[in-house]
PDB file of C-alpha atoms in Angstrom:
ATOM      1  CA  MET A 891     -15.338  14.976 -55.711  1.00  0.00           C
ATOM      2  CA  GLN A 892     -18.493  14.605 -53.821  1.00  0.00           C
ATOM      3  CA  GLY A 893     -19.515  10.965 -53.486  1.00  0.00           C
ATOM      4  CA  ARG A 894     -16.060   9.604 -54.393  1.00  0.00           C
ATOM      5  CA  MET A 895     -14.459   7.227 -51.876  1.00  0.00           C
ATOM      6  CA  ARG A 896     -11.052   7.933 -50.511  1.00  0.00           C
ATOM      7  CA  PRO A 897      -9.422   4.501 -50.099  1.00  0.00           C
ATOM      8  CA  TRP A 898      -6.523   5.823 -48.039  1.00  0.00           C
ATOM      9  CA  ARG A 899      -8.875   6.628 -45.125  1.00  0.00           C
ATOM     10  CA  GLY A 900      -9.961   2.997 -44.831  1.00  0.00           C
ATOM     11  CA  ILE A 901      -6.362   1.777 -44.975  1.00  0.00           C
ATOM     12  CA  ALA A 902      -5.276   4.349 -42.363  1.00  0.00           C
ATOM     13  CA  ALA A 903      -8.089   3.244 -40.047  1.00  0.00           C
ATOM     14  CA  LEU A 904      -7.080  -0.417 -40.386  1.00  0.00           C
ATOM     15  CA  VAL A 905      -3.413   0.372 -39.700  1.00  0.00           C
ATOM     16  CA  MET A 906      -4.391   2.430 -36.632  1.00  0.00           C
ATOM     17  CA  MET A 907      -6.646  -0.342 -35.288  1.00  0.00           C
ATOM     18  CA  ALA A 908      -3.900  -2.954 -35.789  1.00  0.00           C
ATOM     19  CA  ALA A 909      -1.409  -0.744 -33.906  1.00  0.00           C
ATOM     20  CA  VAL A 910      -3.798  -0.262 -30.976  1.00  0.00           C
ATOM     21  CA  LEU A 911      -4.523  -4.001 -30.757  1.00  0.00           C
ATOM     22  CA  GLY A 912      -0.809  -4.773 -30.956  1.00  0.00           C
ATOM     23  CA  LEU A 913      -0.021  -2.409 -28.086  1.00  0.00           C
ATOM     24  CA  ALA A 914      -2.877  -3.773 -25.990  1.00  0.00           C
ATOM     25  CA  SER A 915      -1.667  -7.345 -26.389  1.00  0.00           C
ATOM     26  CA  CYS A 916       1.894  -6.385 -25.434  1.00  0.00           C
ATOM     27  CA  SER A 917       0.882  -4.602 -22.230  1.00  0.00           C
ATOM     28  CA  SER A 918      -1.054  -7.573 -20.850  1.00  0.00           C
ATOM     29  CA  ASN A 919       2.062  -9.790 -20.812  1.00  0.00           C
ATOM     30  CA  VAL A 920       4.166  -7.480 -18.623  1.00  0.00           C
ATOM     31  CA  ARG A 921       4.873  -9.123 -15.252  1.00  0.00           C
ATOM     32  CA  ARG A 922       6.433  -6.404 -13.140  1.00  0.00           C
ATOM     33  CA  VAL A 923       7.402  -6.833  -9.470  1.00  0.00           C
ATOM     34  CA  SER A 924       7.564  -3.470  -7.693  1.00  0.00           C
ATOM     35  CA  GLU A 925       8.424  -2.434  -4.151  1.00  0.00           C
ATOM     36  CA  PRO A 926       5.328  -2.609  -1.911  1.00  0.00           C
ATOM     37  CA  ALA A 927       4.399   0.152   0.525  1.00  0.00           C
ATOM     38  CA  VAL A 928       3.020   0.110   4.060  1.00  0.00           C
ATOM     39  CA  SER A 929       1.151   2.877   5.868  1.00  0.00           C
ATOM     40  CA  ILE A 930      -1.044   3.196   8.948  1.00  0.00           C
ATOM     41  CA  GLN A 931      -4.681   3.598   7.982  1.00  0.00           C
ATOM     42  CA  GLN A 932      -5.950   3.693  11.561  1.00  0.00           C
ATOM     43  CA  LEU A 933      -4.514   3.645  15.082  1.00  0.00           C
ATOM     44  CA  THR A 934      -6.910   2.688  17.888  1.00  0.00           C
ATOM     45  CA  VAL A 935      -5.933   2.970  21.545  1.00  0.00           C
ATOM     46  CA  ARG A 936      -7.328  -0.045  23.402  1.00  0.00           C
ATOM     47  CA  ALA A 937      -8.578  -0.001  27.006  1.00  0.00           C
ATOM     48  CA  ASP A 938      -5.397  -1.770  28.211  1.00  0.00           C
ATOM     49  CA  GLY A 939      -3.173   0.912  26.573  1.00  0.00           C
ATOM     50  CA  SER A 940      -2.034  -1.257  23.661  1.00  0.00           C
ATOM     51  CA  TRP A 941      -2.643  -0.129  20.100  1.00  0.00           C
ATOM     52  CA  SER A 942      -4.503  -1.742  17.272  1.00  0.00           C
ATOM     53  CA  LEU A 943      -2.938  -0.672  13.977  1.00  0.00           C
ATOM     54  CA  GLU A 944      -4.706  -1.094  10.671  1.00  0.00           C
ATOM     55  CA  LEU A 945      -1.827  -1.368   8.212  1.00  0.00           C
ATOM     56  CA  ARG A 946      -2.513  -0.646   4.559  1.00  0.00           C
ATOM     57  CA  LEU A 947      -0.399  -2.997   2.430  1.00  0.00           C
ATOM     58  CA  GLN A 948      -0.029  -1.625  -1.108  1.00  0.00           C
ATOM     59  CA  ASN A 949       0.957  -3.986  -3.934  1.00  0.00           C
ATOM     60  CA  TYR A 950       2.326  -1.910  -6.830  1.00  0.00           C
ATOM     61  CA  SER A 951       3.263  -5.044  -8.819  1.00  0.00           C
ATOM     62  CA  SER A 952       1.393  -6.118 -11.944  1.00  0.00           C
ATOM     63  CA  ILE A 953       0.976  -9.603 -10.436  1.00  0.00           C
ATOM     64  CA  PRO A 954      -0.554 -10.834  -7.141  1.00  0.00           C
ATOM     65  CA  MET A 955       1.702 -10.944  -4.079  1.00  0.00           C
ATOM     66  CA  GLN A 956       1.432 -13.076  -0.956  1.00  0.00           C
ATOM     67  CA  PHE A 957       2.420 -10.793   1.938  1.00  0.00           C
ATOM     68  CA  GLU A 958       3.963 -12.985   4.634  1.00  0.00           C
ATOM     69  CA  THR A 959       5.470 -10.824   7.373  1.00  0.00           C
ATOM     70  CA  VAL A 960       6.011  -7.214   8.364  1.00  0.00           C
ATOM     71  CA  ALA A 961       8.883  -6.097  10.599  1.00  0.00           C
ATOM     72  CA  LEU A 962       8.579  -2.383  11.294  1.00  0.00           C
ATOM     73  CA  ASP A 963      10.004   0.207  13.637  1.00  0.00           C
ATOM     74  CA  VAL A 964       7.123   2.528  14.489  1.00  0.00           C
ATOM     75  CA  SER A 965       7.717   6.142  15.549  1.00  0.00           C
ATOM     76  CA  VAL A 966       5.077   8.715  16.447  1.00  0.00           C
ATOM     77  CA  GLY A 967       5.775  12.416  16.867  1.00  0.00           C
ATOM     78  CA  GLY A 968       9.512  11.694  16.803  1.00  0.00           C
ATOM     79  CA  GLU A 969       9.242   9.148  19.659  1.00  0.00           C
ATOM     80  CA  SER A 970       9.969   5.460  19.183  1.00  0.00           C
ATOM     81  CA  ALA A 971       6.715   3.582  19.773  1.00  0.00           C
ATOM     82  CA  GLY A 972       8.223   0.121  19.371  1.00  0.00           C
ATOM     83  CA  HIS A 973       9.040  -2.672  16.977  1.00  0.00           C
ATOM     84  CA  LEU A 974       6.294  -4.581  15.217  1.00  0.00           C
ATOM     85  CA  GLN A 975       7.034  -8.106  13.959  1.00  0.00           C
ATOM     86  CA  GLN A 976       3.964  -9.867  12.655  1.00  0.00           C
ATOM     87  CA  ALA A 977       2.999 -12.660  10.284  1.00  0.00           C
ATOM     88  CA  VAL A 978       0.216 -11.351   8.045  1.00  0.00           C
ATOM     89  CA  ASN A 979      -0.229 -14.140   5.430  1.00  0.00           C
ATOM     90  CA  TYR A 980      -2.375 -12.061   3.123  1.00  0.00           C
ATOM     91  CA  SER A 981      -2.716 -12.265  -0.650  1.00  0.00           C
ATOM     92  CA  ILE A 982      -3.159  -8.946  -2.435  1.00  0.00           C
ATOM     93  CA  GLY A 983      -4.015  -8.625  -6.106  1.00  0.00           C
ATOM     94  CA  PRO A 984      -2.057  -6.681  -8.697  1.00  0.00           C
ATOM     95  CA  GLU A 985      -1.854  -2.906  -8.302  1.00  0.00           C
ATOM     96  CA  THR A 986      -4.209  -2.839  -5.343  1.00  0.00           C
ATOM     97  CA  ALA A 987      -4.117  -2.636  -1.552  1.00  0.00           C
ATOM     98  CA  ASP A 988      -5.707  -4.229   1.474  1.00  0.00           C
ATOM     99  CA  VAL A 989      -5.735  -3.680   5.219  1.00  0.00           C
ATOM    100  CA  VAL A 990      -4.538  -5.998   7.989  1.00  0.00           C
ATOM    101  CA  THR A 991      -4.948  -5.369  11.706  1.00  0.00           C
ATOM    102  CA  VAL A 992      -1.996  -5.891  14.045  1.00  0.00           C
ATOM    103  CA  ALA A 993      -1.391  -5.191  17.725  1.00  0.00           C
ATOM    104  CA  LEU A 994       1.439  -3.118  19.188  1.00  0.00           C
ATOM    105  CA  GLN A 995       2.417  -2.608  22.808  1.00  0.00           C
ATOM    106  CA  PRO A 996       3.787   0.952  22.550  1.00  0.00           C
ATOM    107  CA  SER A 997       6.487   2.556  24.680  1.00  0.00           C
ATOM    108  CA  SER A 998       5.279   4.678  27.619  1.00  0.00           C
ATOM    109  CA  SER A 999       6.495   7.894  25.994  1.00  0.00           C
ATOM    110  CA  ALA A1000       4.528   7.056  22.808  1.00  0.00           C
ATOM    111  CA  LYS A1001       1.408   6.264  24.890  1.00  0.00           C
ATOM    112  CA  MET A1002       1.632   9.654  26.616  1.00  0.00           C
ATOM    113  CA  LEU A1003       2.229  11.458  23.331  1.00  0.00           C
ATOM    114  CA  VAL A1004      -0.805   9.841  21.680  1.00  0.00           C
ATOM    115  CA  ALA A1005      -2.986  10.581  24.740  1.00  0.00           C
ATOM    116  CA  ASP A1006      -1.901  14.242  24.553  1.00  0.00           C
ATOM    117  CA  VAL A1007      -2.591  14.405  20.802  1.00  0.00           C
ATOM    118  CA  LEU A1008      -6.053  12.862  21.239  1.00  0.00           C
ATOM    119  CA  ALA A1009      -6.906  15.210  24.129  1.00  0.00           C
ATOM    120  CA  GLY A1010      -5.814  18.227  22.088  1.00  0.00           C
ATOM    121  CA  GLY A1011      -7.471  17.090  18.860  1.00  0.00           C
ATOM    122  CA  ARG A1012      -4.231  17.524  16.913  1.00  0.00           C
ATOM    123  CA  GLY A1013      -2.555  15.560  14.145  1.00  0.00           C
ATOM    124  CA  LEU A1014       0.079  12.925  14.871  1.00  0.00           C
ATOM    125  CA  PRO A1015       3.032  12.511  12.513  1.00  0.00           C
ATOM    126  CA  TYR A1016       4.313   8.959  12.255  1.00  0.00           C
ATOM    127  CA  GLU A1017       7.108   7.059  10.542  1.00  0.00           C
ATOM    128  CA  LEU A1018       7.486   3.394   9.598  1.00  0.00           C
ATOM    129  CA  LYS A1019      10.813   1.768   8.695  1.00  0.00           C
ATOM    130  CA  GLY A1020      11.563  -1.887   8.166  1.00  0.00           C
ATOM    131  CA  THR A1021      10.897  -4.804   5.881  1.00  0.00           C
ATOM    132  CA  VAL A1022       8.001  -6.630   4.281  1.00  0.00           C
ATOM    133  CA  THR A1023       8.443 -10.232   3.193  1.00  0.00           C
ATOM    134  CA  ALA A1024       6.284 -11.109   0.206  1.00  0.00           C
ATOM    135  CA  THR A1025       6.151 -13.712  -2.534  1.00  0.00           C
ATOM    136  CA  PRO A1026       5.284 -12.617  -6.062  1.00  0.00           C
ATOM    137  CA  GLU A1027       3.005 -15.098  -7.840  1.00  0.00           C
ATOM    138  CA  GLU A1028       4.955 -18.226  -8.890  1.00  0.00           C
ATOM    139  CA  LYS A1029       8.291 -16.866  -7.623  1.00  0.00           C
ATOM    140  CA  LYS A1030      10.390 -17.140  -4.479  1.00  0.00           C
ATOM    141  CA  SER A1031       9.917 -15.077  -1.329  1.00  0.00           C
ATOM    142  CA  ARG A1032      11.615 -11.665  -1.221  1.00  0.00           C
ATOM    143  CA  GLN A1033      12.303  -9.148   1.497  1.00  0.00           C
ATOM    144  CA  PHE A1034      11.502  -5.533   0.576  1.00  0.00           C
ATOM    145  CA  GLU A1035      12.795  -2.477   2.447  1.00  0.00           C
ATOM    146  CA  VAL A1036       9.934  -0.098   3.252  1.00  0.00           C
ATOM    147  CA  SER A1037       9.697   3.314   4.843  1.00  0.00           C
ATOM    148  CA  GLY A1038       7.011   5.906   4.990  1.00  0.00           C
ATOM    149  CA  ARG A1039       5.841   9.016   6.785  1.00  0.00           C
ATOM    150  CA  SER A1040       2.429  10.522   7.139  1.00  0.00           C
ATOM    151  CA  THR A1041       0.065  12.088   9.656  1.00  0.00           C
ATOM    152  CA  LEU A1042      -2.923  10.631  11.481  1.00  0.00           C
ATOM    153  CA  ASN A1043      -5.759  12.825  12.743  1.00  0.00           C
ATOM    154  CA  PRO A1044      -8.423  12.205  15.395  1.00  0.00           C
ATOM    155  CA  ALA A1045     -11.498  10.520  13.907  1.00  0.00           C
ATOM    156  CA  PRO A1046     -14.565  12.649  14.712  1.00  0.00           C
ATOM    157  CA  GLY A1047     -16.969  10.866  17.031  1.00  0.00           C
ATOM    158  CA  LEU A1048     -14.606   7.913  17.676  1.00  0.00           C
ATOM    159  CA  SER A1049     -12.822   8.102  21.006  1.00  0.00           C
ATOM    160  CA  GLY A1050      -9.192   6.920  20.937  1.00  0.00           C
ATOM    161  CA  VAL A1051      -9.047   6.610  17.134  1.00  0.00           C
ATOM    162  CA  LEU A1052      -6.635   8.322  14.765  1.00  0.00           C
ATOM    163  CA  ARG A1053      -6.961   8.034  10.981  1.00  0.00           C
TER     164      ARG A1053
END
């Protein structure tokens, strides 16, 4: 049988290649809109006591989204830091993220808590709850409920910065 061709192998390879190409073409047409996520990438305490928050906006959709506004209740270490309402007007591509910087005038108890955390070099748990208004490509604007928890830690060598 040496040197004889086996025609079924060639046919099997063609069928397999056609199946792979068929699946690949189907997956590219899926236009899925998923809930976005918001987290704090960095918190910087400014000289006047206000905070600069770098918010990471995560687009889990398979299409671009125009992020319009964020309205978030911010808590740190179990203390209410305040309410953040901000227009962001930022376009984020499919299944990717980007960062926008917003300002927050925190409550006095949150200011003291963050100062204590920074002085002690400890981590700071935080929580975000609220809404993000975004427009999926070629669709109407939608409001998404978002919530998230995580921990920020002092950034080595950067005074007043938690990441």
